[in-house]
Short mmCIF file of C-alpha atoms and ligand atoms in Angstrom, two decimals:
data_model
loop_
_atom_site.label_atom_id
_atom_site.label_comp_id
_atom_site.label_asym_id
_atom_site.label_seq_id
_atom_site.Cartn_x
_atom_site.Cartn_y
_atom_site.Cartn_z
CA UNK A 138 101.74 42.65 15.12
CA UNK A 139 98.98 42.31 12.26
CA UNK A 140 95.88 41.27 13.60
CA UNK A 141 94.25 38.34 12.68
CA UNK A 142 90.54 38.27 10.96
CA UNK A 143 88.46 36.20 13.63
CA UNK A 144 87.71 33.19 11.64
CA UNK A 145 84.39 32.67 10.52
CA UNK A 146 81.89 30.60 12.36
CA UNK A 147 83.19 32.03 15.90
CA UNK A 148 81.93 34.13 18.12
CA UNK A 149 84.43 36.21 20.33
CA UNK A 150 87.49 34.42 19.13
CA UNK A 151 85.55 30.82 20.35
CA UNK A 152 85.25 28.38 17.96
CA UNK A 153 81.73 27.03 17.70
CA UNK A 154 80.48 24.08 19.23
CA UNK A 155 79.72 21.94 16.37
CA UNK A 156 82.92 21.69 13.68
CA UNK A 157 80.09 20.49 11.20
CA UNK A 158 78.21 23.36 11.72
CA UNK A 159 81.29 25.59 10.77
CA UNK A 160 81.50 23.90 7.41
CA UNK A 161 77.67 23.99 6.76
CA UNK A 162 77.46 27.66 7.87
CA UNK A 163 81.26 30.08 7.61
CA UNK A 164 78.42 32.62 9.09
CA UNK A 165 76.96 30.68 12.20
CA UNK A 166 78.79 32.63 14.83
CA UNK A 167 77.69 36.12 13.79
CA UNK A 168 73.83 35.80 13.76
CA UNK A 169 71.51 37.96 15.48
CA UNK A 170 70.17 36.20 18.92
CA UNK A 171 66.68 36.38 17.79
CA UNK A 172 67.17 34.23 14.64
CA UNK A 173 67.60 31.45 17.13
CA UNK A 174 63.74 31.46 18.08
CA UNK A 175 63.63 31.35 13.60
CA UNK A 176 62.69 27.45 13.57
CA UNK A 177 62.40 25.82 9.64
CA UNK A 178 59.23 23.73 10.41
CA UNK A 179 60.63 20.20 11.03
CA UNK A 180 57.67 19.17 8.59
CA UNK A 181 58.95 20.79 5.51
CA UNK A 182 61.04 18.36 3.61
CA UNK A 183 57.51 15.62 3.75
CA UNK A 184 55.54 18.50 2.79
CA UNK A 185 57.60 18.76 -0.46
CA UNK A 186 56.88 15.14 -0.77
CA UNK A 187 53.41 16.08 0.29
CA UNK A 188 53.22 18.48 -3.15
CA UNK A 189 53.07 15.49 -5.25
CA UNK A 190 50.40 14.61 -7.23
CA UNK A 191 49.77 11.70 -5.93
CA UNK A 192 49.85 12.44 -2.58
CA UNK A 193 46.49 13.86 -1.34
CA UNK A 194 47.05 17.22 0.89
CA UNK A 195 44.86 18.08 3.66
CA UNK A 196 47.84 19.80 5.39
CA UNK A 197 47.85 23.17 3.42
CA UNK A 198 45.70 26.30 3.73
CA UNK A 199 45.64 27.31 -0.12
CA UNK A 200 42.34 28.43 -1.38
CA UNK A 201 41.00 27.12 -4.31
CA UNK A 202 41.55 29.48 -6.90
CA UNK A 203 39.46 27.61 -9.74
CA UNK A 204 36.47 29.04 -9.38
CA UNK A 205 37.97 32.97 -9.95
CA UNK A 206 36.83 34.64 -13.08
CA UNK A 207 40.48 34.73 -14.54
CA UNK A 208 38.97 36.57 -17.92
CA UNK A 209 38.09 38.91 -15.69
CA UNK A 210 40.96 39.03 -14.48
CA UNK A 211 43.18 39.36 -17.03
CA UNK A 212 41.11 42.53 -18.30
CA UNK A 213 41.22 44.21 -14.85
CA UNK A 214 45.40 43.35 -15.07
CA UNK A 215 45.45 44.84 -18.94
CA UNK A 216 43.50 48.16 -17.63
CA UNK A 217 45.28 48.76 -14.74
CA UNK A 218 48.71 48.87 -16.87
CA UNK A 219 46.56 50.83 -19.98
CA UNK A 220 44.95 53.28 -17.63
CA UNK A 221 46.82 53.41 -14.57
CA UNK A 222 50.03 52.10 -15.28
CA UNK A 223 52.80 55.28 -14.01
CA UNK A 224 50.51 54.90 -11.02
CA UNK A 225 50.67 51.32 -10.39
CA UNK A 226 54.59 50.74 -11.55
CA UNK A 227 55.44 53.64 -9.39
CA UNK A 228 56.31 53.78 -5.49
CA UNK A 229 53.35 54.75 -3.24
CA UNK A 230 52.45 55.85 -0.09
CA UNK A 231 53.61 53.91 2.96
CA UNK A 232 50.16 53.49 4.40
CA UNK A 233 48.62 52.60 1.28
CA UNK A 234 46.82 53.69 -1.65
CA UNK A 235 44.05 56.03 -0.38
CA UNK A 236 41.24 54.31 -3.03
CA UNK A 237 41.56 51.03 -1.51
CA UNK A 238 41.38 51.75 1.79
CA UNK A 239 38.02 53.47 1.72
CA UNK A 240 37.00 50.56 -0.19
CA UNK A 241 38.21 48.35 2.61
CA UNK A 242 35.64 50.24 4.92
CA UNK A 243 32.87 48.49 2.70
CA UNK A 244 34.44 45.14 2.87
CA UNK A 245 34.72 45.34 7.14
CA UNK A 246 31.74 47.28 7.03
CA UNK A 247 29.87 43.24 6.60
CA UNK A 248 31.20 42.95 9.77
CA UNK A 249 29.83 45.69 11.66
CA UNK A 250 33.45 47.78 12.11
CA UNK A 251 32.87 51.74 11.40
CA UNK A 252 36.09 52.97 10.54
CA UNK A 253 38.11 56.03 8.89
CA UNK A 254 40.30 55.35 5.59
CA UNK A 255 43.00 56.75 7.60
CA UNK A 256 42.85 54.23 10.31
CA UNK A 257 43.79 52.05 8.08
CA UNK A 258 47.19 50.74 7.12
CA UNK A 259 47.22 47.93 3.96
CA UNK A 260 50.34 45.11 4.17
CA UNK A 261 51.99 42.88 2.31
CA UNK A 262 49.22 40.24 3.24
CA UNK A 263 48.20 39.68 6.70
CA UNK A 264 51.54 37.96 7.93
CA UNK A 265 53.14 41.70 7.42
CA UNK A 266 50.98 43.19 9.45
CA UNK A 267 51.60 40.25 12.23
CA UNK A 268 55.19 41.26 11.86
CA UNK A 269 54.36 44.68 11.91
CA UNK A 270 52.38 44.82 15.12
CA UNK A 271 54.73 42.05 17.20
CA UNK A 272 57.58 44.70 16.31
CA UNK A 273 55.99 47.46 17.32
CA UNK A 274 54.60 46.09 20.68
CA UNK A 275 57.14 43.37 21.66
CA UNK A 276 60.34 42.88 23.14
CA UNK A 277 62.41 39.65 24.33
CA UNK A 278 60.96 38.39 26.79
CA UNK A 279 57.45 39.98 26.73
CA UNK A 280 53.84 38.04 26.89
CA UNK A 281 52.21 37.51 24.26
CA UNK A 282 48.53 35.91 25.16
CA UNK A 283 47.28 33.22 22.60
CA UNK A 284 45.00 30.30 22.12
CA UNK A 285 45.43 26.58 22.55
CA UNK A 286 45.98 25.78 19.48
CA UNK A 287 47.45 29.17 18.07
CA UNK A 288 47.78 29.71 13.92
CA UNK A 289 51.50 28.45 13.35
CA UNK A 290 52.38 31.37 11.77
CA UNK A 291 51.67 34.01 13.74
CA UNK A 292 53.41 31.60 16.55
CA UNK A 293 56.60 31.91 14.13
CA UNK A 294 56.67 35.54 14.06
CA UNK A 295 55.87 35.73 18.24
CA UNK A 296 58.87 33.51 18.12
CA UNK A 297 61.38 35.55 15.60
CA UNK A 298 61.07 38.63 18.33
CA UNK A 299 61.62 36.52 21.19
CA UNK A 300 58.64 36.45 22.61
CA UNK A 301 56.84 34.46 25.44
CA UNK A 302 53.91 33.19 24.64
CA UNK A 303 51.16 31.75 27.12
CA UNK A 304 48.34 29.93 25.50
CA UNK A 305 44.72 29.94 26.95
CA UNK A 306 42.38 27.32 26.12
CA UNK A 307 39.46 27.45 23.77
CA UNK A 308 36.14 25.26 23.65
CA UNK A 309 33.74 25.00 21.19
CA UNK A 310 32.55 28.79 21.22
CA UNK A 311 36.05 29.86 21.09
CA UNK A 312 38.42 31.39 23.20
CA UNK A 313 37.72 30.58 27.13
CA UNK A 314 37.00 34.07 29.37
CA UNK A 315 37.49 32.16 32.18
CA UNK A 316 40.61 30.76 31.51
CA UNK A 317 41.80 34.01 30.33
CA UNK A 318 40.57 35.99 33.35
CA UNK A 319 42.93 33.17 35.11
CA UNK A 320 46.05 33.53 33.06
CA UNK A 321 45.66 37.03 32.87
CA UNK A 322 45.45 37.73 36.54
CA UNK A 323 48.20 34.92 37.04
CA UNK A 324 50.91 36.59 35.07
CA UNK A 325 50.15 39.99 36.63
CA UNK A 326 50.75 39.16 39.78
CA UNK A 327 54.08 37.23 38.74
CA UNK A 328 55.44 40.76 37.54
CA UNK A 329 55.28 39.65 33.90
CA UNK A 330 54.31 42.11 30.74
CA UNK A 331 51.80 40.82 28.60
CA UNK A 332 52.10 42.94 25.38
CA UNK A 333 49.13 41.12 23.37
CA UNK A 334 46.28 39.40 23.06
CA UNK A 335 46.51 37.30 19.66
CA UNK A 336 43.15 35.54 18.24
CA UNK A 337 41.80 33.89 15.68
CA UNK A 338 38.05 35.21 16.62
CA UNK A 339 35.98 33.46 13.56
CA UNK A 340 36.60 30.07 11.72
CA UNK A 341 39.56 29.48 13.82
CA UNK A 342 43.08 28.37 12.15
CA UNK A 343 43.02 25.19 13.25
CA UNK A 344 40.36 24.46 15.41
CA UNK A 345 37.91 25.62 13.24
CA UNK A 346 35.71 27.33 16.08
CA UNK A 347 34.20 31.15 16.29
CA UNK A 348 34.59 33.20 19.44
CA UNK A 349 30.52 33.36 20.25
CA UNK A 350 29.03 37.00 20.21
CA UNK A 351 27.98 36.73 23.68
CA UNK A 352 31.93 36.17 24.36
CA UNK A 353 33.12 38.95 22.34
CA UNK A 354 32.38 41.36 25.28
CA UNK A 355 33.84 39.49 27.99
CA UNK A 356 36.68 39.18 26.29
CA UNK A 357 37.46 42.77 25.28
CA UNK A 358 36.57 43.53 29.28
CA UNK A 359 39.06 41.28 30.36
CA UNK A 360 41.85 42.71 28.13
CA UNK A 361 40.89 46.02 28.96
CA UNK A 362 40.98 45.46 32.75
CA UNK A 363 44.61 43.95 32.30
CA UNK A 364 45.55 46.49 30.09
CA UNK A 365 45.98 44.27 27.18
CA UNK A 366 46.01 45.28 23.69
CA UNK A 367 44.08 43.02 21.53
CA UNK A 368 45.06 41.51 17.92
CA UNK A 369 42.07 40.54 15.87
CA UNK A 370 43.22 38.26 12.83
CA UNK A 371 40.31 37.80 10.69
CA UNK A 372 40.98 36.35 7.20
CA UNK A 373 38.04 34.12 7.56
CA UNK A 374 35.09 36.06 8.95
CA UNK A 375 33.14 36.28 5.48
CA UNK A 376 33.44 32.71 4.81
CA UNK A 377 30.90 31.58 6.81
CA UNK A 378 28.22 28.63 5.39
CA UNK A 379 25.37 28.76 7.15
CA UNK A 380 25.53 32.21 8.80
CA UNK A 381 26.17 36.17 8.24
CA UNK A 382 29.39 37.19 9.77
CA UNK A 383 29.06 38.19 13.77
CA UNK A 384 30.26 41.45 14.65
CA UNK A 385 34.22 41.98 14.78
CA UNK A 386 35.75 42.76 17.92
CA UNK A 387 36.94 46.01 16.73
CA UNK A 388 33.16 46.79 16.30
CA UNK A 389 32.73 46.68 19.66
CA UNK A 390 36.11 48.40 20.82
CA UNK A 391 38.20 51.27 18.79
CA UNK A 392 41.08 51.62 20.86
CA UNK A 393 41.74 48.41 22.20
CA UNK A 394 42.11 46.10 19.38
CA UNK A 395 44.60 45.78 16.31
CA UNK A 396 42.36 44.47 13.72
CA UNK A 397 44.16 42.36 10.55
CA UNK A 398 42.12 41.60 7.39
CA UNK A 399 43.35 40.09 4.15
CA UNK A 400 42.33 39.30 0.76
CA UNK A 401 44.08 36.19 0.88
CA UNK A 402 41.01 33.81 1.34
CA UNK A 403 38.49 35.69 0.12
CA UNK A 404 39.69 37.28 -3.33
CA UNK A 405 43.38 35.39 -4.11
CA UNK A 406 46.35 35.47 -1.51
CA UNK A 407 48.96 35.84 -5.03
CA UNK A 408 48.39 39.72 -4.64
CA UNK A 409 49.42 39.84 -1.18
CA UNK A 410 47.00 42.35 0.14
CA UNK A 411 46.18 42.60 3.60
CA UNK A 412 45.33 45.08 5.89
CA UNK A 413 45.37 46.43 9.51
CA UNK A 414 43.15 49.13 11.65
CA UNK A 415 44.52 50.61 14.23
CA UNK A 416 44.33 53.30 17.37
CA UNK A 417 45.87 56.49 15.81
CA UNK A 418 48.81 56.35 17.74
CA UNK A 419 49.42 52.95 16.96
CA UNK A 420 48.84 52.92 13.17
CA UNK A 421 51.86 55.97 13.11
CA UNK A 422 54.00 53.59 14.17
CA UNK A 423 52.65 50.73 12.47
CA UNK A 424 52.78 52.81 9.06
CA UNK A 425 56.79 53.40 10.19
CA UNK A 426 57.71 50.19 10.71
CA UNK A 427 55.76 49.39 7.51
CA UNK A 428 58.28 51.91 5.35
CA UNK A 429 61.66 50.60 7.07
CA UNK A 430 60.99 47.10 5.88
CA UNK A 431 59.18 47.48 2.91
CA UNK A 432 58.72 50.98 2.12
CA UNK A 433 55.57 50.91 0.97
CA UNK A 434 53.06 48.11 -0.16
CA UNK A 435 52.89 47.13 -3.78
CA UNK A 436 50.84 49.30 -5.94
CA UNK A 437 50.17 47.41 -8.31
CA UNK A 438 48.62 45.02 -6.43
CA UNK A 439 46.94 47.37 -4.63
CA UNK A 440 45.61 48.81 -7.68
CA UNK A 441 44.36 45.68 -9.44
CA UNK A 442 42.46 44.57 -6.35
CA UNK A 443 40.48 48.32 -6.09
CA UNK A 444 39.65 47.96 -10.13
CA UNK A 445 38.59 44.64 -9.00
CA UNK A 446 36.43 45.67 -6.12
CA UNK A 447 35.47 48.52 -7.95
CA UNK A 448 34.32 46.52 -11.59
CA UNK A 449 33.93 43.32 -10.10
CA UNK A 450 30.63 41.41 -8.58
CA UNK A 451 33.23 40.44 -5.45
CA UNK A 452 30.50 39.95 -3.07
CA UNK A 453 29.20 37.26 -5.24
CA UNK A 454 32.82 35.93 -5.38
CA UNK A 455 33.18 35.45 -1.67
CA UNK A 456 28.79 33.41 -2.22
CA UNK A 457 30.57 30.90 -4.85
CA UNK A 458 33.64 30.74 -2.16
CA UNK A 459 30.78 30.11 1.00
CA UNK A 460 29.18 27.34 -1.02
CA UNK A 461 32.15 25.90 -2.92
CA UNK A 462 33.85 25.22 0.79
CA UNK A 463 30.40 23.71 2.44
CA UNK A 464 30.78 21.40 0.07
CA UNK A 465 34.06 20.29 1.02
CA UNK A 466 33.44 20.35 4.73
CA UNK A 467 30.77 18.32 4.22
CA UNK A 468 33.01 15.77 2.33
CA UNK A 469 35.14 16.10 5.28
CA UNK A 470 32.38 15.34 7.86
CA UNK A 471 31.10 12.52 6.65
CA UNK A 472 34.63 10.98 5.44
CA UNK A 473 35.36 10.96 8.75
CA UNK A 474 32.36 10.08 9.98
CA UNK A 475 32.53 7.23 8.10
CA UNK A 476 36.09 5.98 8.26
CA UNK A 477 37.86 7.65 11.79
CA UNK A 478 34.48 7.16 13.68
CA UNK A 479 36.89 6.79 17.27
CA UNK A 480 38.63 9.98 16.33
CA UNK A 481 36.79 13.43 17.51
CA UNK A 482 36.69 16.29 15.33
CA UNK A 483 34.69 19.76 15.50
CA UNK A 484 32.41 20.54 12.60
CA UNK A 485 33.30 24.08 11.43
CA UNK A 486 30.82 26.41 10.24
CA UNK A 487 32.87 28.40 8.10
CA UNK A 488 36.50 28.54 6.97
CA UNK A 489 39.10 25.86 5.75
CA UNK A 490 40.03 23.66 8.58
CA UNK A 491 39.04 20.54 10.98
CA UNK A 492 40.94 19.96 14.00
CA UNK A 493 40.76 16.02 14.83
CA UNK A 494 42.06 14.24 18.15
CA UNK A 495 43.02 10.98 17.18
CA UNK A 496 41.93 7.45 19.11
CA UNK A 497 44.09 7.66 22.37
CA UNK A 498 47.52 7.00 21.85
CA UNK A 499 48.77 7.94 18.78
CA UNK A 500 50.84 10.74 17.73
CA UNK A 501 50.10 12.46 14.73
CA UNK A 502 53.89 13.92 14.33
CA UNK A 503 54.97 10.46 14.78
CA UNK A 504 52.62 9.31 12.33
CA UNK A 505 53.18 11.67 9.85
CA UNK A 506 55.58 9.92 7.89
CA UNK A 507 53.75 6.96 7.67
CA UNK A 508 50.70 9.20 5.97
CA UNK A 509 53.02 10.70 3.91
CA UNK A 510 54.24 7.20 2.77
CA UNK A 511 50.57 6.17 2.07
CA UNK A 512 50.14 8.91 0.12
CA UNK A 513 48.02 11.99 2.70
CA UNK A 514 48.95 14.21 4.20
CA UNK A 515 48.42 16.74 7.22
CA UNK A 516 49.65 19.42 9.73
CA UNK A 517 50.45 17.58 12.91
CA UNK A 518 48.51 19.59 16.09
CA UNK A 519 52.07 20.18 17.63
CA UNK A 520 53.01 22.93 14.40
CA UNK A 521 50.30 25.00 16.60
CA UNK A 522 51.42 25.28 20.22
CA UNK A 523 54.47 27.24 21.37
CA UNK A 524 55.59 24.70 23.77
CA UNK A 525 55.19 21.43 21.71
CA UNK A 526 51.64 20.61 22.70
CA UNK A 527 49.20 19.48 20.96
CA UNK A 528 50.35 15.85 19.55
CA UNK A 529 47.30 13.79 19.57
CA UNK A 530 46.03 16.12 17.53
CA UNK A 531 45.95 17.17 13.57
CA UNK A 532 44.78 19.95 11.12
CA UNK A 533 42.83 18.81 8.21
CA UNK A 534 41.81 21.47 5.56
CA UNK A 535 39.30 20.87 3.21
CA UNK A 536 39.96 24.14 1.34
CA UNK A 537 42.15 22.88 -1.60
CA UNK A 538 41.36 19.28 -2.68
CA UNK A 539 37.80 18.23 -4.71
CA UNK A 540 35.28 16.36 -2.69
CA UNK A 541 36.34 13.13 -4.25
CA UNK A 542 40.04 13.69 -2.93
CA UNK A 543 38.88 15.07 -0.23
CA UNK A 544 37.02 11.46 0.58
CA UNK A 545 39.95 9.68 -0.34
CA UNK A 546 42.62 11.12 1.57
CA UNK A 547 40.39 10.26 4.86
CA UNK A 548 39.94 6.79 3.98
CA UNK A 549 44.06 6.51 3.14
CA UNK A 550 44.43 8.25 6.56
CA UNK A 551 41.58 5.76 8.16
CA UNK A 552 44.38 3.19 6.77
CA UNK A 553 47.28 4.84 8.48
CA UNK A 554 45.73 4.98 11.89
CA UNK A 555 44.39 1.02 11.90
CA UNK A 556 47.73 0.38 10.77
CA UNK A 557 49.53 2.69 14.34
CA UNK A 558 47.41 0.44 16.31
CA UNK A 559 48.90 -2.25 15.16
CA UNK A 560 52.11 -1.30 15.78
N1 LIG C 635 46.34 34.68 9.80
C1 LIG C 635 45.76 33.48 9.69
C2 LIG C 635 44.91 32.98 10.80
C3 LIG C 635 45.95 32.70 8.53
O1 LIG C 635 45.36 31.51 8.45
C4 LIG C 635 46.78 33.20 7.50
C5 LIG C 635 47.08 32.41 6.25
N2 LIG C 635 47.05 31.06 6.35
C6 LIG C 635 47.36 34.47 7.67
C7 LIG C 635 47.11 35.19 8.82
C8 LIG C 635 48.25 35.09 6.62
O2 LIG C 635 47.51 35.42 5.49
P1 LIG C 635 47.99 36.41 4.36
O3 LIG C 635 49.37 36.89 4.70
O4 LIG C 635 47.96 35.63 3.09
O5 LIG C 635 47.01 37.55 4.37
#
């Protein structure tokens, strides 16, 4: 007897549970288990609409790239195809071109971390090395330790390796060491394995808070006592307004933090340059994982942002950046000061983002919709908790739009909420 081929769209000879499915997707019954934790964001198809023109957009993180000397630019991309070119066209090295990373050690160096260019491993932007580290350290079923609210992306990733996250509140000086003392010792003694620690230390994505310095310690302690690796993501620290940057966590601790940096927010996130330090042991592995997906990071990318660092005045880039975003928060403040004056919103001191609770009772996923329809938009709080949280809440970023849009979208969004209550 010829065996049959097992029809497509079934999984041990069982047809699938939803016919419609089959036709959508001939491949549904042979994915991996872990793509089911891969979620599209239910908030895509308004944030196409959200693209518009016409709509203003306080829901993405984009810098503005404006302001970049793109003359400049364009020279550093001519001489690093003149000069360097069989370099930069070439493969590289799977931890990364050796000239950039000692130039890294200058850029972390503004905030306090003493490093070695081997300790450090560059990535395909900052989301690699989230990737990178969650795959290294985490299997299904494993803790991973965050904060209420957590960035939505690295949530995504904790998600695509089936991981369980716990978040731990944070206040106004950032994460709580109480309430991570709490968790911590909570999940011990229910048997479970907490594999990370993930935050957002400075200029929080999206509260918009900074772990204090007189936290920092407490923090580490506690992670050390529950013998819990810590991952730093820091694409913000430098873009502080009023302030210099407080010392990084890895500063204080070499071998029990993961540290990610980027150039995304501070030079241009197109080149996709991002970094990680890591214990020894850990950045072998890190640097393996690093070659089975990718191989190894883009040279030239890597090589146009050293020329850059290396030619380039990009401390005074990252000045323009500081004042060129106090501007915009302060837009932000005082549109909402003026126009949401029940809402409650933290004023950041650095970064991209506000993160407003609305009057009680409305729902800013529910909402959403209606913003998009009066032409704003945003990130409704829930895209930042693992477990659906966070509804009365919303991101605003203040990063992208002008100050005039900026004051605009507000008072469309003022509109939006008078209108809920009316509902
Ligand atoms: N971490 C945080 C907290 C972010 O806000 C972002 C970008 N929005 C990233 C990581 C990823 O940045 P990139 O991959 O561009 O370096």
């Amino acid at each position: 007897m010829t065996q049959q081929p097992m029809p497509r769209g079934t999984t041990s000879g069982t047809p699938t549970s939803s016919a419609a499915g089959t036709r959508l997707d001939p491949w549904l019954g042979s994915y991996a288990e872990r793509t089911h934790g891969m979620r599209s964001s239910e908030i895509r198809a308004l944030f196409a609409v959200a693209n518009r023109p016409e709509v203003v957009s306080l829901a993405g993180g984009m810098p503005f790239l404006d302001g970049l000397p793109l003359d400049v630019l364009s020279d550093v991309a001519a001489r690093v195809v003149a000069e360097r070119g069989l370099q930069a066209l070439q493969y590289g090295s799977g931890q990364g071109d050796q000239a950039l990373r000692e130039q890294i050690l200058d850029v972390m160096a503004l905030e306090g971390i003493e490093a070695h260019p081997d300790d450090v491993v560059v990535t395909t932007g900052s989301q690699q090395a989230l990737d990178l580290v969650t795959r290294v350290f985490v299997d299904p079923g494993d803790v991973v330790v965050a904060e209420a609210p957590s960035y939505v992306g690295a949530l995504g990733v904790f998600r695509a390796y089936q991981a369980d996250v716990v978040h731990v509140p944070l206040d106004e000086h950032g994460l709580v060491p109480e309430a991570l003392e709490e968790t911590l010792g909570a999940l011990a003694a229910a048997g479970r394995r907490v594999k990370l620690l993930y935050t957002v230390p400075n200029f929080h994505n999206p509260a918009g808070v900074s772990m204090t310095p007189e936290r920092r310690p407490r923090i580490l302690e506690i992670a050390r006592r529950y013998g819990v690796l810590v991952l730093e993501d820091n694409p913000y620290g430098l873009l502080g307004f009023d302030r210099e940057p407080w010392p990084a966590l890895r500063s204080l601790d070499d071998d029990g933090v993961v540290y990610l940096g980027s150039f995304s927010k501070t030079f241009a996130p197109g080149y996709r340059v991002g970094w990680a330090v890591a214990p020894h042991a850990v950045r072998e592995k890190l640097v393996l994982a690093s070659e089975s997906a990718i191989l190894c990071p883009s040279n030239a990318a890597q090589i146009s942002i050293s020329t850059y660092l290396a030619t380039c005045d990009w401390r005074g880039q990252i000045k323009s950046y500081r004042e060129l975003y106090r501007e915009r928060r302060d837009a932000m403040i005082s549109a909402l000061t003026e126009h949401l004056p029940d809402a409650t919103w933290n004023v950041p001191d650095g970064g991209f983002y506000t993160w407003v609770r609305l009057p009680a009772g409305l729902d800013a996923k529910d909402m959403l919709p209606r913003a998009v329809t009066a032409r704003v938009a945003y990130v409704p709080g829930t895209a930042f908790y693992y477990d659906g949280a966070g509804a009365d809440h919303m991101r605003l970023s203040y990063c992208y739009p002008t100050p005039e849009r900026i004051r605009e979208g507000v008072r469309r969004l003022a509109g939006v909420v008078a209108g809920e209550r009316e509902l």
